[in-house]
PDB file of C-alpha atoms in Angstrom:
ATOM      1  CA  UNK A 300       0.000   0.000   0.000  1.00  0.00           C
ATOM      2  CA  UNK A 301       1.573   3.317  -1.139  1.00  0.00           C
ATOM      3  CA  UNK A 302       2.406   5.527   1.885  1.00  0.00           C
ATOM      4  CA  UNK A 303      -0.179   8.623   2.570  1.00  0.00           C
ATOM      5  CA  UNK A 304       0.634  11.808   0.763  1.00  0.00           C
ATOM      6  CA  UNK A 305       1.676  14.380   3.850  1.00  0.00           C
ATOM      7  CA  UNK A 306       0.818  17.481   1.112  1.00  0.00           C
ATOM      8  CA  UNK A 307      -2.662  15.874   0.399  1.00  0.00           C
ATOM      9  CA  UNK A 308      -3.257  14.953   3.932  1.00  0.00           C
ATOM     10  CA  UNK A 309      -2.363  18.639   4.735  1.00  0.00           C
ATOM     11  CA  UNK A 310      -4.819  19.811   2.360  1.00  0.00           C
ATOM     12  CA  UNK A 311      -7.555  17.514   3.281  1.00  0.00           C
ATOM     13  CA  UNK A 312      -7.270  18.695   6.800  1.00  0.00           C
ATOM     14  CA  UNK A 313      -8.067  22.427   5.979  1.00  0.00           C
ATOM     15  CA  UNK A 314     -11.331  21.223   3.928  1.00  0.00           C
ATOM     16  CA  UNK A 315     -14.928  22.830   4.469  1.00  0.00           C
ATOM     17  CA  UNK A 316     -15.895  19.262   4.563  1.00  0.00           C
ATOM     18  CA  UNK A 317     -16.234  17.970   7.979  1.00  0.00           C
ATOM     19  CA  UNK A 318     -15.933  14.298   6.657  1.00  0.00           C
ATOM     20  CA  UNK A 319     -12.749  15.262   4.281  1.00  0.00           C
ATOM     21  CA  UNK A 320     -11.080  16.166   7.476  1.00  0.00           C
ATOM     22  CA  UNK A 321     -11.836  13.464   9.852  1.00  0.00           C
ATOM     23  CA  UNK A 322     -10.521  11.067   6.664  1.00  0.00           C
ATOM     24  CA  UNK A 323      -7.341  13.230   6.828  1.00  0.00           C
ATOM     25  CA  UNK A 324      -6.541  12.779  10.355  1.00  0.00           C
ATOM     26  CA  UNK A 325      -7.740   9.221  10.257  1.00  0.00           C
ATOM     27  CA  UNK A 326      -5.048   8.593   7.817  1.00  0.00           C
ATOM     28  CA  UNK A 327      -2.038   9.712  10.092  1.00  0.00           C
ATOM     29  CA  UNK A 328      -2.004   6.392  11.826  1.00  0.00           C
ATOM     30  CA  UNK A 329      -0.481   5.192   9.115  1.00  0.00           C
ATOM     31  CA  UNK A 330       2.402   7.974   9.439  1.00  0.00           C
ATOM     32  CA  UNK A 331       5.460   8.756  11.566  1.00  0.00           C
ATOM     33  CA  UNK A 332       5.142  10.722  15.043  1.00  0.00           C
ATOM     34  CA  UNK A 333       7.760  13.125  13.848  1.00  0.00           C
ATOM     35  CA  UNK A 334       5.585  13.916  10.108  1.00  0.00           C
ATOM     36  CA  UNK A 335       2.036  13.356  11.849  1.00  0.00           C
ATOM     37  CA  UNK A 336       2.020  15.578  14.835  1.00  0.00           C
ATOM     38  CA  UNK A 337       2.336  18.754  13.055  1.00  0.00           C
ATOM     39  CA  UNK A 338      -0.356  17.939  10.979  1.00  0.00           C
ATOM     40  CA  UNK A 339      -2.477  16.779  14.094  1.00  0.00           C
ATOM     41  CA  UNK A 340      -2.015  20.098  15.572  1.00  0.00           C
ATOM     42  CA  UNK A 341      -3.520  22.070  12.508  1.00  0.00           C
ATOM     43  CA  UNK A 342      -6.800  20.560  14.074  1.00  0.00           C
ATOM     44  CA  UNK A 343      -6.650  21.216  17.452  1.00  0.00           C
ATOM     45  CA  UNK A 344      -8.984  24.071  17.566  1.00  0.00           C
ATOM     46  CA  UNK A 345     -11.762  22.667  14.614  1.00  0.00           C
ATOM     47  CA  UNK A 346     -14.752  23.757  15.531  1.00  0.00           C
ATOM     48  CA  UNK A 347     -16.125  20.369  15.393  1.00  0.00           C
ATOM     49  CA  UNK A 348     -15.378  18.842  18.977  1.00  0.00           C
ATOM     50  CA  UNK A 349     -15.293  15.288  17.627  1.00  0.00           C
ATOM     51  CA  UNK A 350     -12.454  16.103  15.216  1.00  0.00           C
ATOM     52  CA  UNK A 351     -10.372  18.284  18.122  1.00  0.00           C
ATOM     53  CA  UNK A 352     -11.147  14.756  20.226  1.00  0.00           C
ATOM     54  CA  UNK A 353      -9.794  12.507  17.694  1.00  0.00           C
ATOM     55  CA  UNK A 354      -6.735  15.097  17.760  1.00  0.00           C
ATOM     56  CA  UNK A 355      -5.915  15.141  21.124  1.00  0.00           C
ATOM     57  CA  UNK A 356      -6.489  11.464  21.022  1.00  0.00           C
ATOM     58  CA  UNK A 357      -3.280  10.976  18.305  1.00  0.00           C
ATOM     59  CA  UNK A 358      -1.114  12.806  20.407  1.00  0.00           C
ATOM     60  CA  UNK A 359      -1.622  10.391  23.283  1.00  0.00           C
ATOM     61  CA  UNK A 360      -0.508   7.152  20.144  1.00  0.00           C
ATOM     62  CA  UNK A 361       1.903   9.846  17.823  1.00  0.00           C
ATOM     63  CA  UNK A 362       4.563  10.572  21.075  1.00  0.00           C
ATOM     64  CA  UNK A 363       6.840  13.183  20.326  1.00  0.00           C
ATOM     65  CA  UNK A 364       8.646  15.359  22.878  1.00  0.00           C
ATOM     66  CA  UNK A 365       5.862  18.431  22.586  1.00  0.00           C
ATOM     67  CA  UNK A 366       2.594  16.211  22.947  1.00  0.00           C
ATOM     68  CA  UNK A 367       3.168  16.318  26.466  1.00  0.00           C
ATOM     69  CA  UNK A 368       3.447  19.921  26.233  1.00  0.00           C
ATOM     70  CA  UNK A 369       0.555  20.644  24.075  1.00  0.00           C
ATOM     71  CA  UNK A 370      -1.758  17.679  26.259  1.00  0.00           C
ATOM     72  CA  UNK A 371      -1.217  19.446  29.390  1.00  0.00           C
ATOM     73  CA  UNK A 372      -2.205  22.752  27.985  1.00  0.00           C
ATOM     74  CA  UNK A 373      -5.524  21.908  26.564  1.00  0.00           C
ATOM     75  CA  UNK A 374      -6.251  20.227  30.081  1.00  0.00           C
ATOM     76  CA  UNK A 375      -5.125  22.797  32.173  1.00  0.00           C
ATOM     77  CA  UNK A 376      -7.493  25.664  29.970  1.00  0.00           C
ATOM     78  CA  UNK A 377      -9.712  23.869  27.653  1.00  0.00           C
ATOM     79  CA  UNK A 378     -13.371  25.065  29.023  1.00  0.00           C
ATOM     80  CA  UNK A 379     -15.137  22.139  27.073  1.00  0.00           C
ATOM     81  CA  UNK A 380     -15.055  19.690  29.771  1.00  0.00           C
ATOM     82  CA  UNK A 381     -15.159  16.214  27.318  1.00  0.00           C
ATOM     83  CA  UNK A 382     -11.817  17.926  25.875  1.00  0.00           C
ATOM     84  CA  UNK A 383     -10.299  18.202  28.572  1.00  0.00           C
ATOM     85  CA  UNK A 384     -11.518  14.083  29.885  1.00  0.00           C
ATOM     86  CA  UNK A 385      -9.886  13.576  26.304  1.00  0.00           C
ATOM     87  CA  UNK A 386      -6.706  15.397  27.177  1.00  0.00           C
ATOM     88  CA  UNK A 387      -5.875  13.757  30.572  1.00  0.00           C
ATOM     89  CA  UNK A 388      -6.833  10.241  28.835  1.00  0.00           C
ATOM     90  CA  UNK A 389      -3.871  11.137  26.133  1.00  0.00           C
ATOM     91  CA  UNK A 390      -1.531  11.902  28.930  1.00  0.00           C
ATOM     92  CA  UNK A 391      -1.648   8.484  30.361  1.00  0.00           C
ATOM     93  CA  UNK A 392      -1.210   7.398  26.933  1.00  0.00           C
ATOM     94  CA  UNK A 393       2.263   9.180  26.968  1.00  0.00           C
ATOM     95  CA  UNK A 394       3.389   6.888  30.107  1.00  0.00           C
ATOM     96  CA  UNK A 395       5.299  10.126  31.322  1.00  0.00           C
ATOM     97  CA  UNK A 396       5.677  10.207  35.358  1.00  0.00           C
ATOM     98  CA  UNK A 397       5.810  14.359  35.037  1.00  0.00           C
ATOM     99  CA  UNK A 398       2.247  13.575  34.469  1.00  0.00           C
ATOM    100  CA  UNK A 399       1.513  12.666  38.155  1.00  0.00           C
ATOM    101  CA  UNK A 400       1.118  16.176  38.589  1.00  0.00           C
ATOM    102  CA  UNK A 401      -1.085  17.485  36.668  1.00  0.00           C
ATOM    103  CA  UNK A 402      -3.352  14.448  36.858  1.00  0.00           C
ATOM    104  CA  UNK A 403      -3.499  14.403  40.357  1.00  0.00           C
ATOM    105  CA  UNK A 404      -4.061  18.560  40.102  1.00  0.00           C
ATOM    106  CA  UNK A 405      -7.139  17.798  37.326  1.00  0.00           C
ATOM    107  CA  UNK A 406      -8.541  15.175  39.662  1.00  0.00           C
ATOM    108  CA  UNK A 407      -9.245  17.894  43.179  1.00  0.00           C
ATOM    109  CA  UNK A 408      -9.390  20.799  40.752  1.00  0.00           C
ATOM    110  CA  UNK A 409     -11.993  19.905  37.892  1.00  0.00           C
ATOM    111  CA  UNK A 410     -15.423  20.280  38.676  1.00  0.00           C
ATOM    112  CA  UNK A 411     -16.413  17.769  36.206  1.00  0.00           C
ATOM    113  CA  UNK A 412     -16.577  14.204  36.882  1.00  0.00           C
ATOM    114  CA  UNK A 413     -15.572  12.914  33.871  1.00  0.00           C
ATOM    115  CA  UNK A 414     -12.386  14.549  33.902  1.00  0.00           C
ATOM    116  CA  UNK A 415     -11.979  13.635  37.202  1.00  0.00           C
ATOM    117  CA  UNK A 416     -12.698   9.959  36.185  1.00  0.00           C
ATOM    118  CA  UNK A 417      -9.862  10.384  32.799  1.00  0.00           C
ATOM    119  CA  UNK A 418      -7.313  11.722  35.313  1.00  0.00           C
ATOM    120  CA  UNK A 419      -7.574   8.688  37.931  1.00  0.00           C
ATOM    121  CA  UNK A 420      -7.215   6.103  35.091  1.00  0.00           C
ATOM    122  CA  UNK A 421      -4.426   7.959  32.851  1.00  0.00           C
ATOM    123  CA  UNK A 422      -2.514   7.742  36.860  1.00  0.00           C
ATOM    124  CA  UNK A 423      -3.133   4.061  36.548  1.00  0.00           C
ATOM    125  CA  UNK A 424      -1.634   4.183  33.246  1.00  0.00           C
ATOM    126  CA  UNK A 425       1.037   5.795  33.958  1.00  0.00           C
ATOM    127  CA  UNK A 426       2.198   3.592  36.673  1.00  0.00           C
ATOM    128  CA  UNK A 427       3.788   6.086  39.602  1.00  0.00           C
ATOM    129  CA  UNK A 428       3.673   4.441  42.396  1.00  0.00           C
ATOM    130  CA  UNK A 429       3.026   7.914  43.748  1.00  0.00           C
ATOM    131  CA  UNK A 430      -0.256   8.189  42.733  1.00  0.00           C
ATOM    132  CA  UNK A 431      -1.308   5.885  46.210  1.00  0.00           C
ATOM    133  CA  UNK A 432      -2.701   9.002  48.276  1.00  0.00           C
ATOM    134  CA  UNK A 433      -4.841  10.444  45.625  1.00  0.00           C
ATOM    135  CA  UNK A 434      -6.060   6.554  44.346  1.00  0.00           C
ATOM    136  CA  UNK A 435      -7.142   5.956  47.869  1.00  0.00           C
ATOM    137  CA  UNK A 436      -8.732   9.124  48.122  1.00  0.00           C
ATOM    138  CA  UNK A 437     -10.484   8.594  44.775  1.00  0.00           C
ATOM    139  CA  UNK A 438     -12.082   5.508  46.365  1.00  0.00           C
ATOM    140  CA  UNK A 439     -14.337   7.695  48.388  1.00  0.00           C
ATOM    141  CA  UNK A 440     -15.425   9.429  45.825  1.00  0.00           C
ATOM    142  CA  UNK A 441     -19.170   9.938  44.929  1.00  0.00           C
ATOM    143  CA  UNK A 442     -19.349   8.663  40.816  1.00  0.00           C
ATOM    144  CA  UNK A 443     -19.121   4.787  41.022  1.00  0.00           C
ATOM    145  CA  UNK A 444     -17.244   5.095  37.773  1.00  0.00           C
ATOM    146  CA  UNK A 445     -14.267   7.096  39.876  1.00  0.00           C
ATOM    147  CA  UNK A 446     -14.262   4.386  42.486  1.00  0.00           C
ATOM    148  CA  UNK A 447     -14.093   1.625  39.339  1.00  0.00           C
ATOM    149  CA  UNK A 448     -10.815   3.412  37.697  1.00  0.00           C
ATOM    150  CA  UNK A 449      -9.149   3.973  41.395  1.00  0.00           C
ATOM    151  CA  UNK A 450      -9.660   0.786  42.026  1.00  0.00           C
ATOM    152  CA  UNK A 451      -8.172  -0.792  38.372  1.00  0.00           C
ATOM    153  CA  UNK A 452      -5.420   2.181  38.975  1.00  0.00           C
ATOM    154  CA  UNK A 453      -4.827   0.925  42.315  1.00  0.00           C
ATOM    155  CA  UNK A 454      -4.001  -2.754  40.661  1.00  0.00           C
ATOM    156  CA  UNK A 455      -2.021  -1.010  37.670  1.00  0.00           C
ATOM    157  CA  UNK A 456       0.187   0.430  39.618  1.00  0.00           C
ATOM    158  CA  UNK A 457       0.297  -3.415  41.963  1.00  0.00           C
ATOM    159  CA  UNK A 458      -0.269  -1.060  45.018  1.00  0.00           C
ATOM    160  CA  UNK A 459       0.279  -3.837  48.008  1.00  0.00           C
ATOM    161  CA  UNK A 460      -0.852  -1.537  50.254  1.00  0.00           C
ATOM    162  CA  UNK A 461      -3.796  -0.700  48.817  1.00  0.00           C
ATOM    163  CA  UNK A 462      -5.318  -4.222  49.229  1.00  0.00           C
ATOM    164  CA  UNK A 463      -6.885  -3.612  52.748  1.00  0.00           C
ATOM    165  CA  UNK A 464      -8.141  -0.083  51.255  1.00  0.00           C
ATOM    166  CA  UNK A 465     -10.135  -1.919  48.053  1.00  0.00           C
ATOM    167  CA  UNK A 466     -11.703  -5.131  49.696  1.00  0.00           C
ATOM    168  CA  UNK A 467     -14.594  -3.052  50.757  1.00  0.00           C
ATOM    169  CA  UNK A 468     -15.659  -3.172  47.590  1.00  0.00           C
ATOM    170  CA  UNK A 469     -15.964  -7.095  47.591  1.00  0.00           C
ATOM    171  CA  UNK A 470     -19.861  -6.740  48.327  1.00  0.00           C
ATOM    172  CA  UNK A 471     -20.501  -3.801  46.118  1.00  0.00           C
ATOM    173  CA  UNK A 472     -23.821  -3.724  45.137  1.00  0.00           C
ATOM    174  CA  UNK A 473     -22.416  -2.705  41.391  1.00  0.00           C
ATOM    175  CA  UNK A 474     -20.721  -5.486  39.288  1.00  0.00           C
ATOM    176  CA  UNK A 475     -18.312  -3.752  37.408  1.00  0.00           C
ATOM    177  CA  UNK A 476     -17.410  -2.145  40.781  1.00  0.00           C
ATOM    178  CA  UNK A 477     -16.882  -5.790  41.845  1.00  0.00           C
ATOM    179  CA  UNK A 478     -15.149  -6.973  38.827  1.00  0.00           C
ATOM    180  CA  UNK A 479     -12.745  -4.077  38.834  1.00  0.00           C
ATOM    181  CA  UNK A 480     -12.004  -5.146  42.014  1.00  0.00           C
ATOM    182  CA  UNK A 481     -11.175  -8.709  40.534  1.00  0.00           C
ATOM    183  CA  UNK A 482      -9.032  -8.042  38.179  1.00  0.00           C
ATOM    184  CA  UNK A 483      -6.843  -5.715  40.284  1.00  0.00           C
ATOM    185  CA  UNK A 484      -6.055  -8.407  42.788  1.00  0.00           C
ATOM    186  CA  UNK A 485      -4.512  -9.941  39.961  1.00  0.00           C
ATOM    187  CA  UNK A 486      -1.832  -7.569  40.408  1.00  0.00           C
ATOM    188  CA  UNK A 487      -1.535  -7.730  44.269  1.00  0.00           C
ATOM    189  CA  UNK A 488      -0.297 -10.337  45.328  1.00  0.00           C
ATOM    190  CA  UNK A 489      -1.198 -10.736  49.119  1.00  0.00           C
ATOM    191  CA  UNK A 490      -3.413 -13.906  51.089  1.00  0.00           C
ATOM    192  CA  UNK A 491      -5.653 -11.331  51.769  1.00  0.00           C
ATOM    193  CA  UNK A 492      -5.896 -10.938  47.894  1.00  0.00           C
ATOM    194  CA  UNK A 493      -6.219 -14.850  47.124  1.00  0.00           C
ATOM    195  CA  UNK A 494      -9.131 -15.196  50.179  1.00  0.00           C
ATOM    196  CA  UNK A 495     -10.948 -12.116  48.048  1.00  0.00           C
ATOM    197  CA  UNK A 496     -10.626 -13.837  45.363  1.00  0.00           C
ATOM    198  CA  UNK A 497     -11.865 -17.307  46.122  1.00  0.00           C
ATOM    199  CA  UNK A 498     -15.012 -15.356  47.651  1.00  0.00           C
ATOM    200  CA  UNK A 499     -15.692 -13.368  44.306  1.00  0.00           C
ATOM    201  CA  UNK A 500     -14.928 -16.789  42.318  1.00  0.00           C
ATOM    202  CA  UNK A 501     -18.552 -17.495  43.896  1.00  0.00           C
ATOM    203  CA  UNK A 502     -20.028 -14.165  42.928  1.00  0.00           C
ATOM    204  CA  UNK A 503     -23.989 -14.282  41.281  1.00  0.00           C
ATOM    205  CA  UNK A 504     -22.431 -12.347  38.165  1.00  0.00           C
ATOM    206  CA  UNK A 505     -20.769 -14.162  35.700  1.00  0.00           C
ATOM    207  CA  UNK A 506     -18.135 -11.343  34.638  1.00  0.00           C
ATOM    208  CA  UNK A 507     -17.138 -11.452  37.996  1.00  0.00           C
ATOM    209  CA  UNK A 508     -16.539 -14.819  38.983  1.00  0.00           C
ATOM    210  CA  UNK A 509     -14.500 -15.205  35.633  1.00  0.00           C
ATOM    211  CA  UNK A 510     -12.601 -12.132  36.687  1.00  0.00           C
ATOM    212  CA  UNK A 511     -11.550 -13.873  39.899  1.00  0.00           C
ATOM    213  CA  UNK A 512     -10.642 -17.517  38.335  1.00  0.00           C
ATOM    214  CA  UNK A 513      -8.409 -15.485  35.851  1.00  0.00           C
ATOM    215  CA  UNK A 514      -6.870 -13.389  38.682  1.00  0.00           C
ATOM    216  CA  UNK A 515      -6.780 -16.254  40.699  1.00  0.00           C
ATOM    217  CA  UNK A 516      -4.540 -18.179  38.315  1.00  0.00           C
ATOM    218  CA  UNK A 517      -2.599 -15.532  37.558  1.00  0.00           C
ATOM    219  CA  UNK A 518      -1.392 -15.394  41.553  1.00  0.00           C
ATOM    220  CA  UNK A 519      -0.704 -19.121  41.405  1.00  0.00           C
ATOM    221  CA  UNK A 520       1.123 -18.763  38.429  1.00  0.00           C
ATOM    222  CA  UNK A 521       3.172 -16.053  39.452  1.00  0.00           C
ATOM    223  CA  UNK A 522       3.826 -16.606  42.817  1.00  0.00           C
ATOM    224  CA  UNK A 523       2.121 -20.305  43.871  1.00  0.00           C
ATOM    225  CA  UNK A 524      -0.088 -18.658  46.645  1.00  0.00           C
ATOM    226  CA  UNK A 525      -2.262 -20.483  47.625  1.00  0.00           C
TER     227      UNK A 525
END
């Protein structure tokens, strides 16, 4: 397959047509960080939101040294709140620890929740172990969707001591909440993780019980608890 044209793709992306451009940018995948990210930046302030969120979502995959820049910008003064959720989701993309920061400052600072939610998963992403305070904070939070990513950051980052912190959680009235919950333990490897587990291998929700037999053999594998 002949490589994309960077002049066409150029072009394309300063169409009146809506559909030409989201082609254009679709088509950097196929291109280098260092060739795509200029392009992806001629888009960062379309007027259609979709396209700016497909943007912000190639600098997360195209990682050159001024993404990081550019990502932290539009989530630190972006006042569309989904763009900024988009943002912080790019930055854990990244994998950059100078991230911590500025995830942990979008997740007391925003006032939306799904920002909120974008910052405690892109922390799990980006696998600081000093993310612990703010993931066990997040755990309290009110949106059971903020308590799900905590508790999958909480496991991404293998957070031992966060075990006693997320076991609560075993007789969550939510599924997901409980399946999360699961598939972290897979990470932590602690007898207090293995007797969760056996209990959530017996859970009425099939998602969850097949979360636990795959965590559960992952522990035995790994480190033949029993």
């Amino acid at each position: 397959m002949a490589a994309p044209n960077l002049e066409v793709i150029a072009t394309q992306l300063e169409s009146p047509n809506l559909r030409d451009r989201m082609v254009a940018l679709a088509s950097l995948r196929h291109i280098s960080a260092d060739d795509a990210v200029p392009l992806i930046k001629k888009v960062l302030d379309d007027e259609s939101l979709q396209l700016r969120s497909m943007a912000i979502f190639a600098l997360g995959i195209k990682k050159t040294p001024e993404c990081y820049s550019i990502l932290v910008k539009i989530l630190e003064t972006d006042p569309d709140y989904g763009i900024r959720a988009d943002a912080a989701g790019a930055l854990g993309y990244l994998e950059d620890n100078r991230a911590l920061e500025v995830l942990s400052r979008a997740f007391y600072e925003d006032t939306d929740w799904l920002v909120r939610f974008s910052a405690a998963v892109s922390l799990g992403n980006i696998k600081d172990p000093r993310a612990h305070d703010i993931l066990i904070q997040a755990l309290n939070s009110e949106e059971i969707v903020i308590q799900q990513a905590a508790i999958s950051a909480l496991g991404e980052i293998r957070d031992i001591d966060s075990v006693t912190h997320i076991l609560r959680f075993a007789q969550s009235e939510d599924w997901l909440v409980r399946q999360r919950l699961a598939e972290a333990l897979g990470n932590l490897p602690t007898p207090k993780s293995v007797s969760a587990l056996k209990y959530l291998e017996k859970d009425s929700h099939e998602n969850v019980a097949e979360a636990a037999r795959i965590s559960l053999q992952k522990l035995e594998e790994s480190n033949n608890l029993s």
